[in-house]
Amino acid sequence: MKPKKPIESLILNIRNQKVILDADLAELYDVPTKRLNEQVKRNANRFPEDFIFQLTALEWRNLKSRIATSSLETPHPEDVVPNWSQFATSSKRHRGAAYRPTAFTEHGAIMAATILNSPEAVAMSVFVVRAFMQMREQLAANAAILKRLAEIDKTLLEHDSALRAIWTKLQPLLAPPPEPPKRHRLQPRNRINFP
């Protein structure tokens, strides 16, 4: 069983954490969002704050506007249909206007699979873990690249200042020599010829 859409596209950065929203996780685990949230509430002791949190009203508003904007700008392949319509439109069928989604961290998503205990959830949790791992590896690779770029930038700045100093010292040597002062020709004096 493979996911219907790339899981990486469902992982969001909220509160400086990589998370997946309850509706997306429920879809991956092939259960209704309501059932996922019921199971989480029944097993609340398995979900500490670093596993799960509910979005604030401001986070939810910002996320909806970001999703609406990005869905207008980014065309999706035909076989990958984003699940954002229910978030952007927020009807009573999907979510009430007052309802704010729950965000699951990597550990929360794994714990959700264990409490659902369905074959689909267990199988899909492997893909979820791999997606989080891949994102972590990409972040580490990006951090290494940024560190290397900073080192190169520093070296270039050092070279730039050294080259400027050399150029400043070479400029007088490269300038054409000054013209020698012109000699004034003496005008011949009127000679007086004596007889």
PDB file of C-alpha atoms in Angstrom:
ATOM      1  CA  MET A   1       0.000   0.000   0.000  1.00  0.00           C
ATOM      2  CA  LYS A   2       1.461   3.338  -1.085  1.00  0.00           C
ATOM      3  CA  PRO A   3       0.227   6.828  -0.253  1.00  0.00           C
ATOM      4  CA  LYS A   4      -2.046   8.473  -2.817  1.00  0.00           C
ATOM      5  CA  LYS A   5      -0.024  11.694  -2.718  1.00  0.00           C
ATOM      6  CA  PRO A   6       3.496  12.599  -1.644  1.00  0.00           C
ATOM      7  CA  ILE A   7       3.544  12.766   2.141  1.00  0.00           C
ATOM      8  CA  GLU A   8       6.268  15.422   2.050  1.00  0.00           C
ATOM      9  CA  SER A   9       3.710  17.823   0.556  1.00  0.00           C
ATOM     10  CA  LEU A  10       1.494  17.325   3.621  1.00  0.00           C
ATOM     11  CA  ILE A  11       4.198  18.114   6.164  1.00  0.00           C
ATOM     12  CA  LEU A  12       4.068  21.728   7.291  1.00  0.00           C
ATOM     13  CA  ASN A  13       6.332  23.913   9.381  1.00  0.00           C
ATOM     14  CA  ILE A  14       4.337  25.310  12.298  1.00  0.00           C
ATOM     15  CA  ARG A  15       5.920  26.685  15.482  1.00  0.00           C
ATOM     16  CA  ASN A  16       9.301  25.710  14.064  1.00  0.00           C
ATOM     17  CA  GLN A  17       8.232  22.069  14.008  1.00  0.00           C
ATOM     18  CA  LYS A  18       7.495  19.726  11.144  1.00  0.00           C
ATOM     19  CA  VAL A  19       3.892  18.592  11.534  1.00  0.00           C
ATOM     20  CA  ILE A  20       1.048  16.983   9.641  1.00  0.00           C
ATOM     21  CA  LEU A  21      -2.545  18.097  10.178  1.00  0.00           C
ATOM     22  CA  ASP A  22      -5.181  15.727  11.527  1.00  0.00           C
ATOM     23  CA  ALA A  23      -7.276  15.626   8.335  1.00  0.00           C
ATOM     24  CA  ASP A  24      -4.244  14.730   6.217  1.00  0.00           C
ATOM     25  CA  LEU A  25      -3.083  12.103   8.699  1.00  0.00           C
ATOM     26  CA  ALA A  26      -6.577  10.619   8.884  1.00  0.00           C
ATOM     27  CA  GLU A  27      -6.696  10.409   5.089  1.00  0.00           C
ATOM     28  CA  LEU A  28      -3.306   8.691   5.018  1.00  0.00           C
ATOM     29  CA  TYR A  29      -4.423   6.224   7.685  1.00  0.00           C
ATOM     30  CA  ASP A  30      -7.714   5.712   5.837  1.00  0.00           C
ATOM     31  CA  VAL A  31      -9.973   6.750   8.713  1.00  0.00           C
ATOM     32  CA  PRO A  32     -12.334   9.687   9.102  1.00  0.00           C
ATOM     33  CA  THR A  33     -10.782  12.727  10.794  1.00  0.00           C
ATOM     34  CA  LYS A  34     -13.459  12.499  13.467  1.00  0.00           C
ATOM     35  CA  ARG A  35     -12.428   8.923  14.348  1.00  0.00           C
ATOM     36  CA  LEU A  36      -8.741   9.877  14.525  1.00  0.00           C
ATOM     37  CA  ASN A  37      -9.482  12.763  16.881  1.00  0.00           C
ATOM     38  CA  GLU A  38     -11.796  10.575  19.023  1.00  0.00           C
ATOM     39  CA  GLN A  39      -9.038   7.977  19.436  1.00  0.00           C
ATOM     40  CA  VAL A  40      -6.545  10.690  20.349  1.00  0.00           C
ATOM     41  CA  LYS A  41      -8.910  12.039  23.019  1.00  0.00           C
ATOM     42  CA  ARG A  42      -9.487   8.544  24.414  1.00  0.00           C
ATOM     43  CA  ASN A  43      -5.721   8.028  24.610  1.00  0.00           C
ATOM     44  CA  ALA A  44      -4.731  11.548  25.661  1.00  0.00           C
ATOM     45  CA  ASN A  45      -2.025  10.244  28.008  1.00  0.00           C
ATOM     46  CA  ARG A  46      -0.124   8.946  24.943  1.00  0.00           C
ATOM     47  CA  PHE A  47      -0.006  12.399  23.340  1.00  0.00           C
ATOM     48  CA  PRO A  48       2.125  14.881  25.288  1.00  0.00           C
ATOM     49  CA  GLU A  49       2.485  18.454  24.024  1.00  0.00           C
ATOM     50  CA  ASP A  50       5.554  17.605  21.943  1.00  0.00           C
ATOM     51  CA  PHE A  51       3.512  14.981  20.015  1.00  0.00           C
ATOM     52  CA  ILE A  52       0.382  16.992  19.243  1.00  0.00           C
ATOM     53  CA  PHE A  53      -1.039  20.495  19.532  1.00  0.00           C
ATOM     54  CA  GLN A  54      -4.070  22.393  18.323  1.00  0.00           C
ATOM     55  CA  LEU A  55      -3.472  25.358  16.032  1.00  0.00           C
ATOM     56  CA  THR A  56      -4.333  28.786  17.402  1.00  0.00           C
ATOM     57  CA  ALA A  57      -6.946  30.847  15.582  1.00  0.00           C
ATOM     58  CA  LEU A  58      -4.172  33.054  14.127  1.00  0.00           C
ATOM     59  CA  GLU A  59      -2.100  30.057  12.970  1.00  0.00           C
ATOM     60  CA  TRP A  60      -5.200  28.549  11.368  1.00  0.00           C
ATOM     61  CA  ARG A  61      -6.097  31.814   9.581  1.00  0.00           C
ATOM     62  CA  ASN A  62      -2.513  32.234   8.328  1.00  0.00           C
ATOM     63  CA  LEU A  63      -2.374  28.625   7.186  1.00  0.00           C
ATOM     64  CA  LYS A  64      -5.670  28.881   5.308  1.00  0.00           C
ATOM     65  CA  SER A  65      -4.568  32.053   3.521  1.00  0.00           C
ATOM     66  CA  ARG A  66      -1.159  30.544   2.688  1.00  0.00           C
ATOM     67  CA  ILE A  67      -2.821  27.386   1.359  1.00  0.00           C
ATOM     68  CA  ALA A  68      -5.309  29.357  -0.737  1.00  0.00           C
ATOM     69  CA  THR A  69      -2.511  31.486  -2.204  1.00  0.00           C
ATOM     70  CA  SER A  70      -0.201  28.571  -2.938  1.00  0.00           C
ATOM     71  CA  SER A  71      -2.963  26.498  -4.508  1.00  0.00           C
ATOM     72  CA  LEU A  72      -3.629  29.354  -6.924  1.00  0.00           C
ATOM     73  CA  GLU A  73       0.050  29.640  -7.807  1.00  0.00           C
ATOM     74  CA  THR A  74       1.143  25.993  -7.873  1.00  0.00           C
ATOM     75  CA  PRO A  75      -0.413  23.653 -10.407  1.00  0.00           C
ATOM     76  CA  HIS A  76      -0.591  20.055  -9.189  1.00  0.00           C
ATOM     77  CA  PRO A  77      -0.157  16.979 -11.352  1.00  0.00           C
ATOM     78  CA  GLU A  78      -3.471  15.364 -12.260  1.00  0.00           C
ATOM     79  CA  ASP A  79      -2.921  12.318 -10.083  1.00  0.00           C
ATOM     80  CA  VAL A  80      -2.027  14.412  -7.013  1.00  0.00           C
ATOM     81  CA  VAL A  81      -4.999  16.355  -5.761  1.00  0.00           C
ATOM     82  CA  PRO A  82      -4.276  18.489  -2.710  1.00  0.00           C
ATOM     83  CA  ASN A  83      -6.598  17.946   0.247  1.00  0.00           C
ATOM     84  CA  TRP A  84      -6.719  21.640   1.089  1.00  0.00           C
ATOM     85  CA  SER A  85     -10.215  22.447  -0.170  1.00  0.00           C
ATOM     86  CA  GLN A  86     -11.758  21.350   3.105  1.00  0.00           C
ATOM     87  CA  PHE A  87      -9.437  23.686   4.979  1.00  0.00           C
ATOM     88  CA  ALA A  88      -9.851  26.674   2.688  1.00  0.00           C
ATOM     89  CA  THR A  89     -13.642  26.439   2.456  1.00  0.00           C
ATOM     90  CA  SER A  90     -14.352  25.072   5.958  1.00  0.00           C
ATOM     91  CA  SER A  91     -17.899  23.825   5.639  1.00  0.00           C
ATOM     92  CA  LYS A  92     -19.900  22.181   8.420  1.00  0.00           C
ATOM     93  CA  ARG A  93     -19.503  18.877   6.606  1.00  0.00           C
ATOM     94  CA  HIS A  94     -15.741  18.938   7.081  1.00  0.00           C
ATOM     95  CA  ARG A  95     -14.953  21.404   9.854  1.00  0.00           C
ATOM     96  CA  GLY A  96     -16.943  23.948  11.736  1.00  0.00           C
ATOM     97  CA  ALA A  97     -15.861  27.553  11.585  1.00  0.00           C
ATOM     98  CA  ALA A  98     -14.791  27.374  15.233  1.00  0.00           C
ATOM     99  CA  TYR A  99     -12.860  24.124  14.787  1.00  0.00           C
ATOM    100  CA  ARG A 100      -9.107  24.405  14.505  1.00  0.00           C
ATOM    101  CA  PRO A 101      -7.082  21.434  13.291  1.00  0.00           C
ATOM    102  CA  THR A 102      -4.694  19.428  15.385  1.00  0.00           C
ATOM    103  CA  ALA A 103      -1.074  19.178  14.310  1.00  0.00           C
ATOM    104  CA  PHE A 104       0.845  15.937  14.818  1.00  0.00           C
ATOM    105  CA  THR A 105       4.622  15.893  15.076  1.00  0.00           C
ATOM    106  CA  GLU A 106       6.492  12.872  13.747  1.00  0.00           C
ATOM    107  CA  HIS A 107       6.159  11.065  17.089  1.00  0.00           C
ATOM    108  CA  GLY A 108       2.496  12.015  17.333  1.00  0.00           C
ATOM    109  CA  ALA A 109       1.818  10.613  13.862  1.00  0.00           C
ATOM    110  CA  ILE A 110       3.467   7.315  14.809  1.00  0.00           C
ATOM    111  CA  MET A 111       1.530   7.179  18.088  1.00  0.00           C
ATOM    112  CA  ALA A 112      -1.706   7.813  16.166  1.00  0.00           C
ATOM    113  CA  ALA A 113      -1.000   4.753  14.016  1.00  0.00           C
ATOM    114  CA  THR A 114      -0.547   2.628  17.121  1.00  0.00           C
ATOM    115  CA  ILE A 115      -3.824   3.709  18.730  1.00  0.00           C
ATOM    116  CA  LEU A 116      -5.787   3.252  15.496  1.00  0.00           C
ATOM    117  CA  ASN A 117      -4.306  -0.230  15.199  1.00  0.00           C
ATOM    118  CA  SER A 118      -5.646  -0.805  11.701  1.00  0.00           C
ATOM    119  CA  PRO A 119      -3.517  -2.563   9.074  1.00  0.00           C
ATOM    120  CA  GLU A 120      -3.755   0.534   6.851  1.00  0.00           C
ATOM    121  CA  ALA A 121      -2.562   2.865   9.608  1.00  0.00           C
ATOM    122  CA  VAL A 122       0.333   0.605  10.563  1.00  0.00           C
ATOM    123  CA  ALA A 123       1.429   0.188   6.926  1.00  0.00           C
ATOM    124  CA  MET A 124       1.109   3.897   6.187  1.00  0.00           C
ATOM    125  CA  SER A 125       2.988   4.931   9.331  1.00  0.00           C
ATOM    126  CA  VAL A 126       6.156   3.555   7.727  1.00  0.00           C
ATOM    127  CA  PHE A 127       5.752   6.015   4.850  1.00  0.00           C
ATOM    128  CA  VAL A 128       5.028   8.845   7.278  1.00  0.00           C
ATOM    129  CA  VAL A 129       8.206   8.125   9.257  1.00  0.00           C
ATOM    130  CA  ARG A 130      10.247   7.950   6.046  1.00  0.00           C
ATOM    131  CA  ALA A 131       8.827  11.279   4.875  1.00  0.00           C
ATOM    132  CA  PHE A 132       9.780  12.972   8.142  1.00  0.00           C
ATOM    133  CA  MET A 133      13.254  11.377   7.973  1.00  0.00           C
ATOM    134  CA  GLN A 134      13.728  12.553   4.393  1.00  0.00           C
ATOM    135  CA  MET A 135      12.771  16.103   5.346  1.00  0.00           C
ATOM    136  CA  ARG A 136      15.190  16.006   8.282  1.00  0.00           C
ATOM    137  CA  GLU A 137      17.985  14.824   5.971  1.00  0.00           C
ATOM    138  CA  GLN A 138      17.177  17.594   3.499  1.00  0.00           C
ATOM    139  CA  LEU A 139      17.304  20.178   6.281  1.00  0.00           C
ATOM    140  CA  ALA A 140      20.660  18.836   7.444  1.00  0.00           C
ATOM    141  CA  ALA A 141      21.993  18.889   3.876  1.00  0.00           C
ATOM    142  CA  ASN A 142      20.721  22.445   3.420  1.00  0.00           C
ATOM    143  CA  ALA A 143      22.366  23.507   6.678  1.00  0.00           C
ATOM    144  CA  ALA A 144      25.679  21.993   5.529  1.00  0.00           C
ATOM    145  CA  ILE A 145      25.391  23.770   2.173  1.00  0.00           C
ATOM    146  CA  LEU A 146      24.596  27.091   3.874  1.00  0.00           C
ATOM    147  CA  LYS A 147      27.580  26.659   6.204  1.00  0.00           C
ATOM    148  CA  ARG A 148      29.874  25.961   3.240  1.00  0.00           C
ATOM    149  CA  LEU A 149      28.499  28.979   1.349  1.00  0.00           C
ATOM    150  CA  ALA A 150      29.184  31.172   4.388  1.00  0.00           C
ATOM    151  CA  GLU A 151      32.772  29.891   4.474  1.00  0.00           C
ATOM    152  CA  ILE A 152      33.202  30.606   0.754  1.00  0.00           C
ATOM    153  CA  ASP A 153      31.701  34.071   1.209  1.00  0.00           C
ATOM    154  CA  LYS A 154      34.120  34.803   4.063  1.00  0.00           C
ATOM    155  CA  THR A 155      37.072  33.612   1.957  1.00  0.00           C
ATOM    156  CA  LEU A 156      35.942  35.738  -0.979  1.00  0.00           C
ATOM    157  CA  LEU A 157      35.675  38.793   1.262  1.00  0.00           C
ATOM    158  CA  GLU A 158      39.190  38.183   2.576  1.00  0.00           C
ATOM    159  CA  HIS A 159      40.484  37.752  -0.969  1.00  0.00           C
ATOM    160  CA  ASP A 160      38.597  40.836  -2.079  1.00  0.00           C
ATOM    161  CA  SER A 161      40.220  43.014   0.591  1.00  0.00           C
ATOM    162  CA  ALA A 162      43.664  41.523  -0.191  1.00  0.00           C
ATOM    163  CA  LEU A 163      43.172  42.208  -3.901  1.00  0.00           C
ATOM    164  CA  ARG A 164      42.116  45.790  -3.148  1.00  0.00           C
ATOM    165  CA  ALA A 165      45.269  46.332  -1.097  1.00  0.00           C
ATOM    166  CA  ILE A 166      47.413  44.926  -3.919  1.00  0.00           C
ATOM    167  CA  TRP A 167      45.597  47.069  -6.484  1.00  0.00           C
ATOM    168  CA  THR A 168      46.122  50.191  -4.376  1.00  0.00           C
ATOM    169  CA  LYS A 169      49.860  49.469  -4.192  1.00  0.00           C
ATOM    170  CA  LEU A 170      50.146  48.636  -7.889  1.00  0.00           C
ATOM    171  CA  GLN A 171      48.295  51.676  -9.176  1.00  0.00           C
ATOM    172  CA  PRO A 172      51.209  54.095  -8.794  1.00  0.00           C
ATOM    173  CA  LEU A 173      53.498  51.600 -10.524  1.00  0.00           C
ATOM    174  CA  LEU A 174      51.103  51.089 -13.413  1.00  0.00           C
ATOM    175  CA  ALA A 175      50.509  54.779 -14.022  1.00  0.00           C
ATOM    176  CA  PRO A 176      52.501  56.273 -16.894  1.00  0.00           C
ATOM    177  CA  PRO A 177      55.584  58.146 -15.748  1.00  0.00           C
ATOM    178  CA  PRO A 178      55.079  61.842 -15.306  1.00  0.00           C
ATOM    179  CA  GLU A 179      56.219  63.959 -18.202  1.00  0.00           C
ATOM    180  CA  PRO A 180      59.558  65.587 -17.597  1.00  0.00           C
ATOM    181  CA  PRO A 181      59.359  69.308 -17.106  1.00  0.00           C
ATOM    182  CA  LYS A 182      59.610  71.164 -20.382  1.00  0.00           C
ATOM    183  CA  ARG A 183      62.753  73.139 -20.922  1.00  0.00           C
ATOM    184  CA  HIS A 184      62.199  76.611 -21.955  1.00  0.00           C
ATOM    185  CA  ARG A 185      64.208  77.525 -24.968  1.00  0.00           C
ATOM    186  CA  LEU A 186      66.149  80.582 -24.569  1.00  0.00           C
ATOM    187  CA  GLN A 187      65.369  83.181 -27.102  1.00  0.00           C
ATOM    188  CA  PRO A 188      68.434  84.279 -28.929  1.00  0.00           C
ATOM    189  CA  ARG A 189      69.478  87.724 -27.984  1.00  0.00           C
ATOM    190  CA  ASN A 190      69.728  90.301 -30.566  1.00  0.00           C
ATOM    191  CA  ARG A 191      73.292  90.443 -31.464  1.00  0.00           C
ATOM    192  CA  ILE A 192      74.717  93.642 -32.138  1.00  0.00           C
ATOM    193  CA  ASN A 193      77.242  93.633 -34.820  1.00  0.00           C
ATOM    194  CA  PHE A 194      79.969  96.114 -34.376  1.00  0.00           C
ATOM    195  CA  PRO A 195      81.725  97.457 -37.375  1.00  0.00           C
TER     196      PRO A 195
END
